[in-house]
PDB file of C-alpha atoms in Angstrom:
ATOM      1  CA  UNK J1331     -21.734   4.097  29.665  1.00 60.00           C
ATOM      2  CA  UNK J1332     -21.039   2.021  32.404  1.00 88.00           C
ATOM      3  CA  UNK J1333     -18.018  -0.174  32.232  1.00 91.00           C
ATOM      4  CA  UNK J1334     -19.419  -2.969  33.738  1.00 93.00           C
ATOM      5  CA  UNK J1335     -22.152  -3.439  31.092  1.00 94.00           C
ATOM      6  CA  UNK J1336     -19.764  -2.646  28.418  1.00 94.00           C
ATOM      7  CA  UNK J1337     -17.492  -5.560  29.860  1.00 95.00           C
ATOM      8  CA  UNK J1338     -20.468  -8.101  30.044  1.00 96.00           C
ATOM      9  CA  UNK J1339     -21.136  -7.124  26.233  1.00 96.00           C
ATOM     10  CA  UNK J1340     -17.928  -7.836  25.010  1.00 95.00           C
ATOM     11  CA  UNK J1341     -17.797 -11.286  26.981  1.00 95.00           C
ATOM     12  CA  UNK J1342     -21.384 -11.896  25.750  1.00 96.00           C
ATOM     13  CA  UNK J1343     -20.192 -11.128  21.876  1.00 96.00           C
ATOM     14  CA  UNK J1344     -16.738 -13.323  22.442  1.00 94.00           C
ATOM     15  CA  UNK J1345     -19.270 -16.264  23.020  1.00 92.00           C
ATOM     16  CA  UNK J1346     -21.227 -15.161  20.510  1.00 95.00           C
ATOM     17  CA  UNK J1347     -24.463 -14.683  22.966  1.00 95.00           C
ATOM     18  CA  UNK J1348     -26.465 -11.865  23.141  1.00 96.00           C
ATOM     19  CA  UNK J1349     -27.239 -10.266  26.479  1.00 96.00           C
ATOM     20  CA  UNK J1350     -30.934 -11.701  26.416  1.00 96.00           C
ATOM     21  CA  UNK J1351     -29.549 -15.583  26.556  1.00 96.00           C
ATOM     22  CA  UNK J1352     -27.238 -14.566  29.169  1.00 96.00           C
ATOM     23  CA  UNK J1353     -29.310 -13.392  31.213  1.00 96.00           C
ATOM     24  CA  UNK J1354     -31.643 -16.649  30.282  1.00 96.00           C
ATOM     25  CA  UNK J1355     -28.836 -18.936  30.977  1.00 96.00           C
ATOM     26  CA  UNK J1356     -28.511 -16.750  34.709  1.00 96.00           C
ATOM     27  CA  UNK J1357     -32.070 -16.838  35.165  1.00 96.00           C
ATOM     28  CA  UNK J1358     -31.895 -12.518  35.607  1.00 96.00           C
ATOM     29  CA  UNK J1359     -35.118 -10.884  35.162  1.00 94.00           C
ATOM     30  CA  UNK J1360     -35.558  -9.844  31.095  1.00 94.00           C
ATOM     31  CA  UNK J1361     -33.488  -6.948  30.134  1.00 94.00           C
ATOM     32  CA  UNK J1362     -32.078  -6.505  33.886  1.00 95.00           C
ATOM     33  CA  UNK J1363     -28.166  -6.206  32.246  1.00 95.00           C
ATOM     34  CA  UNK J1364     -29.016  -3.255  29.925  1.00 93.00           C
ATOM     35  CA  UNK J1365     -30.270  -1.710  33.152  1.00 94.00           C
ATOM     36  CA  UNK J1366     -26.844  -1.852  34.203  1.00 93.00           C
ATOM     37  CA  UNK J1367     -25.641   1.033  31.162  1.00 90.00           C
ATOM     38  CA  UNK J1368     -26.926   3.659  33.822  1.00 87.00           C
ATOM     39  CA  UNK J1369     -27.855   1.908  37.169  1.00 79.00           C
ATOM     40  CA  UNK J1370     -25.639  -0.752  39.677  1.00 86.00           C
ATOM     41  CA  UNK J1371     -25.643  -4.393  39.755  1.00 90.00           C
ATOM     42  CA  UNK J1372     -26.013  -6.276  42.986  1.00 91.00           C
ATOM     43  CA  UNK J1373     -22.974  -7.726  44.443  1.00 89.00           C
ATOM     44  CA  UNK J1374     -24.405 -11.296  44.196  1.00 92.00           C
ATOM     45  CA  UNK J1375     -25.806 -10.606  40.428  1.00 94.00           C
ATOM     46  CA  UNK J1376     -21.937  -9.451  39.545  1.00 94.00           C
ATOM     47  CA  UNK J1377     -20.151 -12.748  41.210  1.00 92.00           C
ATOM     48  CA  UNK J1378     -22.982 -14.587  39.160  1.00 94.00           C
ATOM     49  CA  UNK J1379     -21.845 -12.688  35.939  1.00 95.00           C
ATOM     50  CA  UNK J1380     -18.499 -13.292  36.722  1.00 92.00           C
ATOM     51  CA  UNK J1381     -18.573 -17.062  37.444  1.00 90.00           C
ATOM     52  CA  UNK J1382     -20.704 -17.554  34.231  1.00 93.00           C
ATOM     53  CA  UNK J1383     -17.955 -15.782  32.096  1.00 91.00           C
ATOM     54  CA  UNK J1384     -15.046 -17.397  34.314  1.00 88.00           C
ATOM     55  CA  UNK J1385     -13.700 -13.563  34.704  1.00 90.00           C
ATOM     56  CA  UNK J1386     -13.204 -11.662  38.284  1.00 87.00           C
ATOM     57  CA  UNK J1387     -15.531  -9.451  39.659  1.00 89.00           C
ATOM     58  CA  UNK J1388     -12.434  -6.829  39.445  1.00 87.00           C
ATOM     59  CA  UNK J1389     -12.434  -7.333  35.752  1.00 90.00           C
ATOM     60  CA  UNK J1390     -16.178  -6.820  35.721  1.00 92.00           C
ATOM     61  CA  UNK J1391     -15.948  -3.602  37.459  1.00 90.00           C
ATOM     62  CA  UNK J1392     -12.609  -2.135  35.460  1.00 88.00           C
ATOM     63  CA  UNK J1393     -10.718  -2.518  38.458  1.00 85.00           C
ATOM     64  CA  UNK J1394      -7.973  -4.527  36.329  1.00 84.00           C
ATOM     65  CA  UNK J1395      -7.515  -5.329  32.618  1.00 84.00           C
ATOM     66  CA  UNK J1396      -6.814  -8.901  33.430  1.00 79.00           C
ATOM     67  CA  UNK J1397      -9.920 -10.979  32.980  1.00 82.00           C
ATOM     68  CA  UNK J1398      -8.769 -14.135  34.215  1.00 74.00           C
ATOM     69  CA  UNK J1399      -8.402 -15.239  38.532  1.00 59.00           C
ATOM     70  CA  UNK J1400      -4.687 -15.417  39.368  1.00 61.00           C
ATOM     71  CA  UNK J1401      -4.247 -19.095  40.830  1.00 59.00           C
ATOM     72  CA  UNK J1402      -3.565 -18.175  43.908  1.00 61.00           C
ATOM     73  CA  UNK J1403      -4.491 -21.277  45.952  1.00 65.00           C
ATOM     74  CA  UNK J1404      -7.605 -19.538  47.533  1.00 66.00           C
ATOM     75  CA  UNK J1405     -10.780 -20.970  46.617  1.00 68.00           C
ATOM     76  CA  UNK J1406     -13.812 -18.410  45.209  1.00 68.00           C
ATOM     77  CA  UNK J1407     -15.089 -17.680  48.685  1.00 70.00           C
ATOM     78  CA  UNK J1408     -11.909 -17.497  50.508  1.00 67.00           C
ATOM     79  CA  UNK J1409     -10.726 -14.726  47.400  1.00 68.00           C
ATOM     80  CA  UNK J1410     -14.472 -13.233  47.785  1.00 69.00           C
ATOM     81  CA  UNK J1411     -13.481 -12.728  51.474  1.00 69.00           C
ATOM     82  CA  UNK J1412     -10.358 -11.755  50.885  1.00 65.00           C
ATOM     83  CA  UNK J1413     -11.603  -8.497  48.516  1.00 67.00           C
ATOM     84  CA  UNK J1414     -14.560  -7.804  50.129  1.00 69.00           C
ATOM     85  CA  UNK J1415     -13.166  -6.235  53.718  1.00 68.00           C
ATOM     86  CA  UNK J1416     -12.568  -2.879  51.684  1.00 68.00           C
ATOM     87  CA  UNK J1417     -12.599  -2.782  47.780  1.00 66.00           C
ATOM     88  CA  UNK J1418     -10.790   0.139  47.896  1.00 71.00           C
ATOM     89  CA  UNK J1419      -7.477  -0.932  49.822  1.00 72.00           C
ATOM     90  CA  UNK J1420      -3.897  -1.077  47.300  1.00 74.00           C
ATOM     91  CA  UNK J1421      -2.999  -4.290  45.794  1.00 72.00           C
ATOM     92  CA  UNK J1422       0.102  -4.845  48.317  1.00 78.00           C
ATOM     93  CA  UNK J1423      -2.878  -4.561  51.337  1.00 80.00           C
ATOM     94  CA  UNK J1424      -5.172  -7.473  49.626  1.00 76.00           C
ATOM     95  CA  UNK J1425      -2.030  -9.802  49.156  1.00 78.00           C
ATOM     96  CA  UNK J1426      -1.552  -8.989  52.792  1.00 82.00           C
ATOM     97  CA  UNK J1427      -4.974  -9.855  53.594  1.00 79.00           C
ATOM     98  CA  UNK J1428      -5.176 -12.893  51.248  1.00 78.00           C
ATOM     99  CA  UNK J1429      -1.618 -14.398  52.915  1.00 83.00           C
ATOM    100  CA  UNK J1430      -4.074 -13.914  56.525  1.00 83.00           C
ATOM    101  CA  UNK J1431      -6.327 -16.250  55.075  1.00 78.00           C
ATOM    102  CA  UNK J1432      -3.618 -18.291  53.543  1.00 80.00           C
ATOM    103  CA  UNK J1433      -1.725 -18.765  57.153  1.00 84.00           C
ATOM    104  CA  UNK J1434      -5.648 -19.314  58.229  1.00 83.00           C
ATOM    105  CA  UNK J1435      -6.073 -22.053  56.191  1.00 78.00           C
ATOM    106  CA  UNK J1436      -3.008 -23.604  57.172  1.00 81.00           C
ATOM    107  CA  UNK J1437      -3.891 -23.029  61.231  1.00 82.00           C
ATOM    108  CA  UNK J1438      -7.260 -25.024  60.204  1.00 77.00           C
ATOM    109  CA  UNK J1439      -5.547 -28.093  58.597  1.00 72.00           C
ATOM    110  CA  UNK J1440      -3.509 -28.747  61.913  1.00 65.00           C
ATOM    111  CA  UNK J1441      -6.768 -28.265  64.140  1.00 52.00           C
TER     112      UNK J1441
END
């Protein structure tokens, strides 16, 4: 079974919500989630997941075991930016990428 449906199960059952009022609450198409057991999610349908249960995208996907966004400074789209040039770089080439758009960010501020 796919992990990501497996991961948006357990959230659902930590709130004590069934996949049906989550996908209410998201305003997803009936049953759309239980299509996920076999099928893939849509990048924008997985950051809406994600926001809802205040989890990453990477935790969504089994990418990492931690659930819960490292405060790095970088708001959701600068991080969505950030791990979207290649999900499949290491971890020490996104921090590399995600101090870019930190020194960015700073270049801004004195424009």
């Amino acid at each position: 079974m796919n992990e990501l449906y497996l991961r948006i199960k357990d959230l659902a059952a930590q709130r004590k919500e069934s996949l049906a009022e989550v996908e209410r609450n998201l305003k997803f198409s009936n049953g759309i989630i239980s299509t996920w057991k076999s099928g893939r999610a849509s990048s924008d349908k997985i950051s809406k997941v994600a926001d809802y249960f205040n989890v990453t995208t990477d935790y969504l996907l089994g990418r990492t075991s931690d659930p819960h966004p490292q405060n790095d400074g970088l708001s959701q789209n600068q991080k969505r930016v950030a791990y979207s040039i290649d999900p499949d770089i290491s971890d020490d080439e996104r921090e590399a990428i995600i101090k870019m758009v930190k020194e960015a960010m700073k270049l801004r501020k004195r424009i």
